[in-house]
Amino acid sequence: MSGASITAEPPPQAAPPEAGGEDRSRYRAGALFLLPAFILLGVWLVYPTVYTIVRSFFGQHGYLGTWVGLDNYRALFTTSALTTAIKNSAIWVAVVPAFVTAFGLLFAVLTERISWAVGFKTVIFLPMAISAFATGVTWHLMYTQNPDLGAVNALGRTVADSFSTPGVLSNASPSTTALQPKGGGLLLKTPLQPGGVALLGLTGIAPLDVPQGAQQAVKPAPKPGDIVGTVWRDFKPGGGKPGVVEQGELGLPGVTVELRDSSGKVAQSTKTDPNGTFDFTDVAAGTYNAGIGASTFAKPFGGYSWLGPKLITPALLIAYIWIWAGFSMVVIAAGLAAMPREVLEAARTDGATELQVFRRVTVPLLAPVLSVVFITMIINVLKVFDIVIAMAPEGSQRSANVIALAMWRTAFSGFDFGTGSAIAVFLFLLVLPVLALNVRRFRTET
Amino acid sequence: MTRNERARRARAARLAAAAAVLVVVLAVAAGCGGGSKKAGSTGSTTANKSVSGSVKFWGIWAATEQKAFQKVIAGFHKQYPNVNVTYSSKGNDIPTVLSTSIAGGNPPDMADIAQPGLMKQFVQQGHLKPIAYADSTISDNFSPAWKDLGKVNGKLYGLLFKASNKSTLWYNVNVLKQAGVQAPKTWSQMVSDAKTIKASGTPAYSLCGANGWTLTDIFENIYLRMWGQNKYDSLSAHQIKWTDSTVTKALQDMAQVLGDTGNIYGGTSGALQTDYPTCVDYAFATPPKAAFNLQGDFVSLEILQATKSKPVKDFNVVPFPTITSGPNSTAVETGGDLIVTFRDSPAIEAFMKYLASAQAAQIWAKLGGFGTGNKNVSASVYPDAITKATEAPLAGASSVAFDMSDEQPASFGATTGQGEWGIFQTFLQHPTDISSIQQQLESSAAKAYKSGK
């Protein structure tokens, strides 16, 4: 916690020099030894902090620029990119410290009970050994939407495909409005009677996706007592006439067609021939609707857009918790190891259940350690930067923006040093109370 | 900066190409047995010996481009044997190198810079010399639209010697053939073609939404072709507000593409995660995943290197679709290298005039990788069909404008995820929300221009 040094008490002053030459030279020697530290602190901490605060009241360019008063601070809460950043940082603070502490506690307590604790702890702690940037890149790959590339979505596909298999024409859409979507499939709007012909035209099928063995589409002649029809790729170069079977348009074989009676129940179901035709034989008198079954259009699992604007923040949170749970576990495990066993034994002897021991004895005794982890995480999360820039694709970075990233982008990519400084001061103000809390705790401990 | 970013990529690509060209050049040189002194085939060969002196020229061009420019210089030496032009390449660092050399009091005689903003800055600081002496030569060879790009406060300081065309539409020939449509000439034609292409089973558009600048480039092209250069310049200087009705109209046209979610490869969310040049690879992959890619002439290198597509046979290019008929229909968004002078001398004057001539431009145009607004350069000199298609429209452009983001404060026009780039990504997500997008653009621009002072 390097920040603590900012607010730490100044080193005790040497006694005021007295007339005696010995005291004066001792004072000088002391000052001489302190000088390098003061210079370093001054150059690297005091001056930048003061300059940043001053700079935040001035315009974009130059060493100072023009005085703009509180405009930069107003921009913090009116610019949408910056309000998003503040909102996201709030989400980070609300979620990450709690989860990291909880997971750490859970892992620490559970590993006490298993014989392969060292192995388990090593695995959980391992992400800490990887730089946040590398973690970001790794998770970026794992989150990739295409299930052929992203591990997370590949897992999703394995689950999804065990429930449904993709249909033969998953991308197809109706060529005219005569075909209406119904329950995942398509249904011809106009009712048919025995002897009728159903034309089910589809478009949006790439030549490569046409089922094998497809032949020139044929519009079948009506048959008394039957309902016949065809399913075909209603497209030829230039578009063709929608709804009309034309030369050069292919029938779609192997498509499941359904005939529904007036109550909507499936009366008959059959598959199309290579030229797209089908024939519902011996249809009883009445009105029917012909259509294509939903299974034909079942889409393969396309993966969740983890890195898209909607899911990017949850995706980042998961990756970040994955990194830090190990740190939290190790710190809490150390606290646990130092805990007096007698107290636990005493509680057990008194008949407390394990859950009660955990809730009433372990957690209260661990409270100081837990608060260290919690506060450390709040500070870490307020500063979070690298994992966001590494993991979020540029198109989602606006939605994933956090305060530290917004500060860097505004100052060093937009060259708006005024607003950039204002964001830095704002971030500093947010960290300040947490730091004060930490410093106070240090004092009570010593 | 969009241009720098693209230039860097393009340059990296060119470097690879340079290696190949180098082999060829060496082979040719070896075949000739070196030092052949053939007279130049173009232009006058009468030597002017009265002018003498030397010209120190610093430029951005390296590798292949440097070789090409050396040939241009060689052409000058034939006319002015007593003038010695020395070119040295400073690469992409040229803005820094020039600023440093000015501060040190020893700038070169001439330089080429890719940033119009930098030229303006140098003029305001009083470092550049006006080139009124070349005025008539430039007027003879360039339309006023091109000439004006070299003006600062109404005075001529620079010459846009090497230009690129950012107003192009790349298309997959095979996809269009399967869909049975022609390459579109107008915006409405493109939108209706896109519907047919979708019916044929391939999405029409491949967008690079992960990079905000690709979206603002599309907007800038639409705006320029819809409203012309004056309005375009006013908008980039924030004299027209982003809430203006002209912006609304341009965004409405843009929404015809962005809002056609089912017709964008990967949909809106996929497009937002697709960066440049991945989007180019999508449109020209086998099998193709999309038909159109709305990007500048720099795309061709990417297609050639990353895909198996062959020029003309598999991929081709047309000018950015016309939005309105009339004077703005052939407006072009351009980028390029401005040549400026830091000193005056007869030798510098002679070289500047020479660079403005068709003869100088032709030497490089023949070698490829070069476009020019010089109207006396015949389109037939471009070495291949694609270069001809992208660069020939430059000379005939009714109006020419630089990329807007070079004129805008970076906090608005060139910051990832924020300002204009970020807001256009929001527009891609919510293409129907035009008025809210305009308000966001206006408040972001107002802030950037206000504190930019």
PDB file of N, CA, C and O in Angstrom, chain A residues 376-415:
ATOM      1  N   THR A 376      -8.297  -3.633   0.797  1.00  0.00           N
ATOM      2  CA  THR A 376      -7.321  -3.744  -0.291  1.00  0.00           C
ATOM      3  C   THR A 376      -8.039  -3.885  -1.627  1.00  0.00           C
ATOM      4  O   THR A 376      -7.659  -3.268  -2.624  1.00  0.00           O
ATOM      5  N   MET A 377      -9.096  -4.695  -1.639  1.00  0.00           N
ATOM      6  CA  MET A 377      -9.816  -4.920  -2.885  1.00  0.00           C
ATOM      7  C   MET A 377     -10.537  -3.665  -3.347  1.00  0.00           C
ATOM      8  O   MET A 377     -10.595  -3.387  -4.545  1.00  0.00           O
ATOM      9  N   ILE A 378     -11.079  -2.882  -2.397  1.00  0.00           N
ATOM     10  CA  ILE A 378     -11.759  -1.647  -2.812  1.00  0.00           C
ATOM     11  C   ILE A 378     -10.769  -0.731  -3.531  1.00  0.00           C
ATOM     12  O   ILE A 378     -11.044  -0.208  -4.607  1.00  0.00           O
ATOM     13  N   ILE A 379      -9.574  -0.614  -2.943  1.00  0.00           N
ATOM     14  CA  ILE A 379      -8.576   0.258  -3.566  1.00  0.00           C
ATOM     15  C   ILE A 379      -8.160  -0.297  -4.926  1.00  0.00           C
ATOM     16  O   ILE A 379      -8.089   0.422  -5.925  1.00  0.00           O
ATOM     17  N   ASN A 380      -7.924  -1.597  -4.987  1.00  0.00           N
ATOM     18  CA  ASN A 380      -7.544  -2.222  -6.257  1.00  0.00           C
ATOM     19  C   ASN A 380      -8.584  -1.994  -7.333  1.00  0.00           C
ATOM     20  O   ASN A 380      -8.273  -1.724  -8.483  1.00  0.00           O
ATOM     21  N   VAL A 381      -9.845  -2.140  -6.930  1.00  0.00           N
ATOM     22  CA  VAL A 381     -10.927  -2.075  -7.896  1.00  0.00           C
ATOM     23  C   VAL A 381     -11.126  -0.645  -8.391  1.00  0.00           C
ATOM     24  O   VAL A 381     -11.413  -0.416  -9.555  1.00  0.00           O
ATOM     25  N   LEU A 382     -10.930   0.333  -7.510  1.00  0.00           N
ATOM     26  CA  LEU A 382     -11.054   1.725  -7.958  1.00  0.00           C
ATOM     27  C   LEU A 382      -9.992   2.051  -9.003  1.00  0.00           C
ATOM     28  O   LEU A 382     -10.197   2.849  -9.889  1.00  0.00           O
ATOM     29  N   LYS A 383      -8.832   1.400  -8.881  1.00  0.00           N
ATOM     30  CA  LYS A 383      -7.740   1.683  -9.810  1.00  0.00           C
ATOM     31  C   LYS A 383      -7.779   0.792 -11.050  1.00  0.00           C
ATOM     32  O   LYS A 383      -6.905   0.893 -11.898  1.00  0.00           O
ATOM     33  N   VAL A 384      -8.748  -0.121 -11.131  1.00  0.00           N
ATOM     34  CA  VAL A 384      -8.699  -1.148 -12.177  1.00  0.00           C
ATOM     35  C   VAL A 384      -8.598  -0.510 -13.562  1.00  0.00           C
ATOM     36  O   VAL A 384      -9.238   0.500 -13.843  1.00  0.00           O
ATOM     37  N   PHE A 385      -7.755  -1.079 -14.406  1.00  0.00           N
ATOM     38  CA  PHE A 385      -7.434  -0.454 -15.678  1.00  0.00           C
ATOM     39  C   PHE A 385      -7.002  -1.492 -16.704  1.00  0.00           C
ATOM     40  O   PHE A 385      -7.625  -1.676 -17.731  1.00  0.00           O
ATOM     41  N   ASP A 386      -5.913  -2.213 -16.341  1.00  0.00           N
ATOM     42  CA  ASP A 386      -5.257  -3.052 -17.345  1.00  0.00           C
ATOM     43  C   ASP A 386      -6.142  -4.172 -17.885  1.00  0.00           C
ATOM     44  O   ASP A 386      -6.166  -4.432 -19.079  1.00  0.00           O
ATOM     45  N   ILE A 387      -6.906  -4.808 -17.008  1.00  0.00           N
ATOM     46  CA  ILE A 387      -7.703  -5.937 -17.491  1.00  0.00           C
ATOM     47  C   ILE A 387      -8.803  -5.452 -18.429  1.00  0.00           C
ATOM     48  O   ILE A 387      -9.145  -6.113 -19.411  1.00  0.00           O
ATOM     49  N   VAL A 388      -9.306  -4.243 -18.172  1.00  0.00           N
ATOM     50  CA  VAL A 388     -10.363  -3.706 -19.042  1.00  0.00           C
ATOM     51  C   VAL A 388      -9.804  -3.439 -20.426  1.00  0.00           C
ATOM     52  O   VAL A 388     -10.383  -3.834 -21.443  1.00  0.00           O
ATOM     53  N   ILE A 389      -8.656  -2.785 -20.476  1.00  0.00           N
ATOM     54  CA  ILE A 389      -8.105  -2.424 -21.786  1.00  0.00           C
ATOM     55  C   ILE A 389      -7.656  -3.669 -22.534  1.00  0.00           C
ATOM     56  O   ILE A 389      -7.712  -3.728 -23.762  1.00  0.00           O
ATOM     57  N   ALA A 390      -7.245  -4.701 -21.804  1.00  0.00           N
ATOM     58  CA  ALA A 390      -6.756  -5.907 -22.480  1.00  0.00           C
ATOM     59  C   ALA A 390      -7.899  -6.802 -22.927  1.00  0.00           C
ATOM     60  O   ALA A 390      -7.817  -7.454 -23.961  1.00  0.00           O
ATOM     61  N   MET A 391      -8.971  -6.848 -22.163  1.00  0.00           N
ATOM     62  CA  MET A 391     -10.014  -7.834 -22.449  1.00  0.00           C
ATOM     63  C   MET A 391     -11.135  -7.286 -23.323  1.00  0.00           C
ATOM     64  O   MET A 391     -11.644  -7.981 -24.195  1.00  0.00           O
ATOM     65  N   ALA A 392     -11.552  -6.043 -23.095  1.00  0.00           N
ATOM     66  CA  ALA A 392     -12.703  -5.522 -23.831  1.00  0.00           C
ATOM     67  C   ALA A 392     -12.292  -5.110 -25.236  1.00  0.00           C
ATOM     68  O   ALA A 392     -11.330  -4.370 -25.394  1.00  0.00           O
ATOM     69  N   PRO A 393     -13.010  -5.606 -26.270  1.00  0.00           N
ATOM     70  CA  PRO A 393     -12.721  -5.112 -27.609  1.00  0.00           C
ATOM     71  C   PRO A 393     -13.078  -3.622 -27.670  1.00  0.00           C
ATOM     72  O   PRO A 393     -13.914  -3.158 -26.897  1.00  0.00           O
ATOM     73  N   GLU A 394     -12.443  -2.893 -28.596  1.00  0.00           N
ATOM     74  CA  GLU A 394     -12.644  -1.451 -28.625  1.00  0.00           C
ATOM     75  C   GLU A 394     -14.119  -1.069 -28.704  1.00  0.00           C
ATOM     76  O   GLU A 394     -14.545  -0.087 -28.124  1.00  0.00           O
ATOM     77  N   GLY A 395     -14.892  -1.883 -29.431  1.00  0.00           N
ATOM     78  CA  GLY A 395     -16.309  -1.564 -29.583  1.00  0.00           C
ATOM     79  C   GLY A 395     -17.074  -1.650 -28.280  1.00  0.00           C
ATOM     80  O   GLY A 395     -18.158  -1.093 -28.159  1.00  0.00           O
ATOM     81  N   SER A 396     -16.563  -2.363 -27.306  1.00  0.00           N
ATOM     82  CA  SER A 396     -17.265  -2.497 -26.031  1.00  0.00           C
ATOM     83  C   SER A 396     -16.626  -1.642 -24.948  1.00  0.00           C
ATOM     84  O   SER A 396     -17.120  -1.601 -23.838  1.00  0.00           O
ATOM     85  N   GLN A 397     -15.513  -1.001 -25.272  1.00  0.00           N
ATOM     86  CA  GLN A 397     -14.816  -0.279 -24.206  1.00  0.00           C
ATOM     87  C   GLN A 397     -15.605   0.898 -23.676  1.00  0.00           C
ATOM     88  O   GLN A 397     -15.449   1.285 -22.526  1.00  0.00           O
ATOM     89  N   ARG A 398     -16.484   1.443 -24.516  1.00  0.00           N
ATOM     90  CA  ARG A 398     -17.335   2.518 -24.024  1.00  0.00           C
ATOM     91  C   ARG A 398     -18.263   1.989 -22.943  1.00  0.00           C
ATOM     92  O   ARG A 398     -18.501   2.648 -21.942  1.00  0.00           O
ATOM     93  N   SER A 399     -18.770   0.771 -23.133  1.00  0.00           N
ATOM     94  CA  SER A 399     -19.672   0.189 -22.138  1.00  0.00           C
ATOM     95  C   SER A 399     -18.904  -0.346 -20.944  1.00  0.00           C
ATOM     96  O   SER A 399     -19.460  -0.501 -19.868  1.00  0.00           O
ATOM     97  N   ALA A 400     -17.638  -0.684 -21.150  1.00  0.00           N
ATOM     98  CA  ALA A 400     -16.849  -1.286 -20.071  1.00  0.00           C
ATOM     99  C   ALA A 400     -16.033  -0.250 -19.313  1.00  0.00           C
ATOM    100  O   ALA A 400     -15.356  -0.574 -18.350  1.00  0.00           O
ATOM    101  N   ASN A 401     -16.119   1.009 -19.766  1.00  0.00           N
ATOM    102  CA  ASN A 401     -15.261   2.067 -19.229  1.00  0.00           C
ATOM    103  C   ASN A 401     -15.269   2.123 -17.695  1.00  0.00           C
ATOM    104  O   ASN A 401     -16.309   1.933 -17.066  1.00  0.00           O
ATOM    105  N   VAL A 402     -14.109   2.328 -17.107  1.00  0.00           N
ATOM    106  CA  VAL A 402     -14.006   2.555 -15.661  1.00  0.00           C
ATOM    107  C   VAL A 402     -13.206   3.838 -15.453  1.00  0.00           C
ATOM    108  O   VAL A 402     -12.580   4.345 -16.377  1.00  0.00           O
ATOM    109  N   ILE A 403     -13.211   4.341 -14.216  1.00  0.00           N
ATOM    110  CA  ILE A 403     -12.663   5.679 -13.979  1.00  0.00           C
ATOM    111  C   ILE A 403     -11.206   5.799 -14.423  1.00  0.00           C
ATOM    112  O   ILE A 403     -10.838   6.725 -15.133  1.00  0.00           O
ATOM    113  N   ALA A 404     -10.386   4.816 -14.043  1.00  0.00           N
ATOM    114  CA  ALA A 404      -8.959   4.938 -14.361  1.00  0.00           C
ATOM    115  C   ALA A 404      -8.724   4.909 -15.862  1.00  0.00           C
ATOM    116  O   ALA A 404      -7.876   5.635 -16.388  1.00  0.00           O
ATOM    117  N   LEU A 405      -9.483   4.090 -16.574  1.00  0.00           N
ATOM    118  CA  LEU A 405      -9.326   4.001 -18.023  1.00  0.00           C
ATOM    119  C   LEU A 405      -9.795   5.297 -18.676  1.00  0.00           C
ATOM    120  O   LEU A 405      -9.141   5.826 -19.583  1.00  0.00           O
ATOM    121  N   ALA A 406     -10.923   5.822 -18.183  1.00  0.00           N
ATOM    122  CA  ALA A 406     -11.443   7.081 -18.727  1.00  0.00           C
ATOM    123  C   ALA A 406     -10.427   8.201 -18.530  1.00  0.00           C
ATOM    124  O   ALA A 406     -10.232   9.037 -19.408  1.00  0.00           O
ATOM    125  N   MET A 407      -9.754   8.182 -17.382  1.00  0.00           N
ATOM    126  CA  MET A 407      -8.747   9.208 -17.087  1.00  0.00           C
ATOM    127  C   MET A 407      -7.615   9.142 -18.105  1.00  0.00           C
ATOM    128  O   MET A 407      -7.236  10.142 -18.713  1.00  0.00           O
ATOM    129  N   TRP A 408      -7.132   7.931 -18.320  1.00  0.00           N
ATOM    130  CA  TRP A 408      -6.000   7.765 -19.234  1.00  0.00           C
ATOM    131  C   TRP A 408      -6.384   8.145 -20.663  1.00  0.00           C
ATOM    132  O   TRP A 408      -5.671   8.851 -21.355  1.00  0.00           O
ATOM    133  N   ARG A 409      -7.556   7.659 -21.101  1.00  0.00           N
ATOM    134  CA  ARG A 409      -7.998   7.956 -22.456  1.00  0.00           C
ATOM    135  C   ARG A 409      -8.206   9.445 -22.664  1.00  0.00           C
ATOM    136  O   ARG A 409      -7.797  10.004 -23.668  1.00  0.00           O
ATOM    137  N   THR A 410      -8.846  10.074 -21.680  1.00  0.00           N
ATOM    138  CA  THR A 410      -9.149  11.491 -21.827  1.00  0.00           C
ATOM    139  C   THR A 410      -7.863  12.302 -21.889  1.00  0.00           C
ATOM    140  O   THR A 410      -7.716  13.193 -22.723  1.00  0.00           O
ATOM    141  N   ALA A 411      -6.914  11.972 -21.022  1.00  0.00           N
ATOM    142  CA  ALA A 411      -5.705  12.778 -20.949  1.00  0.00           C
ATOM    143  C   ALA A 411      -4.727  12.441 -22.068  1.00  0.00           C
ATOM    144  O   ALA A 411      -4.211  13.336 -22.725  1.00  0.00           O
ATOM    145  N   PHE A 412      -4.498  11.160 -22.322  1.00  0.00           N
ATOM    146  CA  PHE A 412      -3.374  10.812 -23.186  1.00  0.00           C
ATOM    147  C   PHE A 412      -3.778  10.353 -24.571  1.00  0.00           C
ATOM    148  O   PHE A 412      -2.939  10.099 -25.410  1.00  0.00           O
ATOM    149  N   SER A 413      -5.092  10.211 -24.804  1.00  0.00           N
ATOM    150  CA  SER A 413      -5.462   9.887 -26.164  1.00  0.00           C
ATOM    151  C   SER A 413      -6.318  11.006 -26.714  1.00  0.00           C
ATOM    152  O   SER A 413      -6.233  11.353 -27.887  1.00  0.00           O
ATOM    153  N   GLY A 414      -7.086  11.677 -25.832  1.00  0.00           N
ATOM    154  CA  GLY A 414      -7.835  12.840 -26.280  1.00  0.00           C
ATOM    155  C   GLY A 414      -7.065  14.132 -26.055  1.00  0.00           C
ATOM    156  O   GLY A 414      -7.482  15.184 -26.496  1.00  0.00           O
ATOM    157  N   PHE A 415      -5.933  14.065 -25.371  1.00  0.00           N
ATOM    158  CA  PHE A 415      -5.111  15.225 -25.046  1.00  0.00           C
ATOM    159  C   PHE A 415      -5.911  16.320 -24.355  1.00  0.00           C
ATOM    160  O   PHE A 415      -5.675  17.498 -24.543  1.00  0.00           O
TER     161      PHE A 415
END
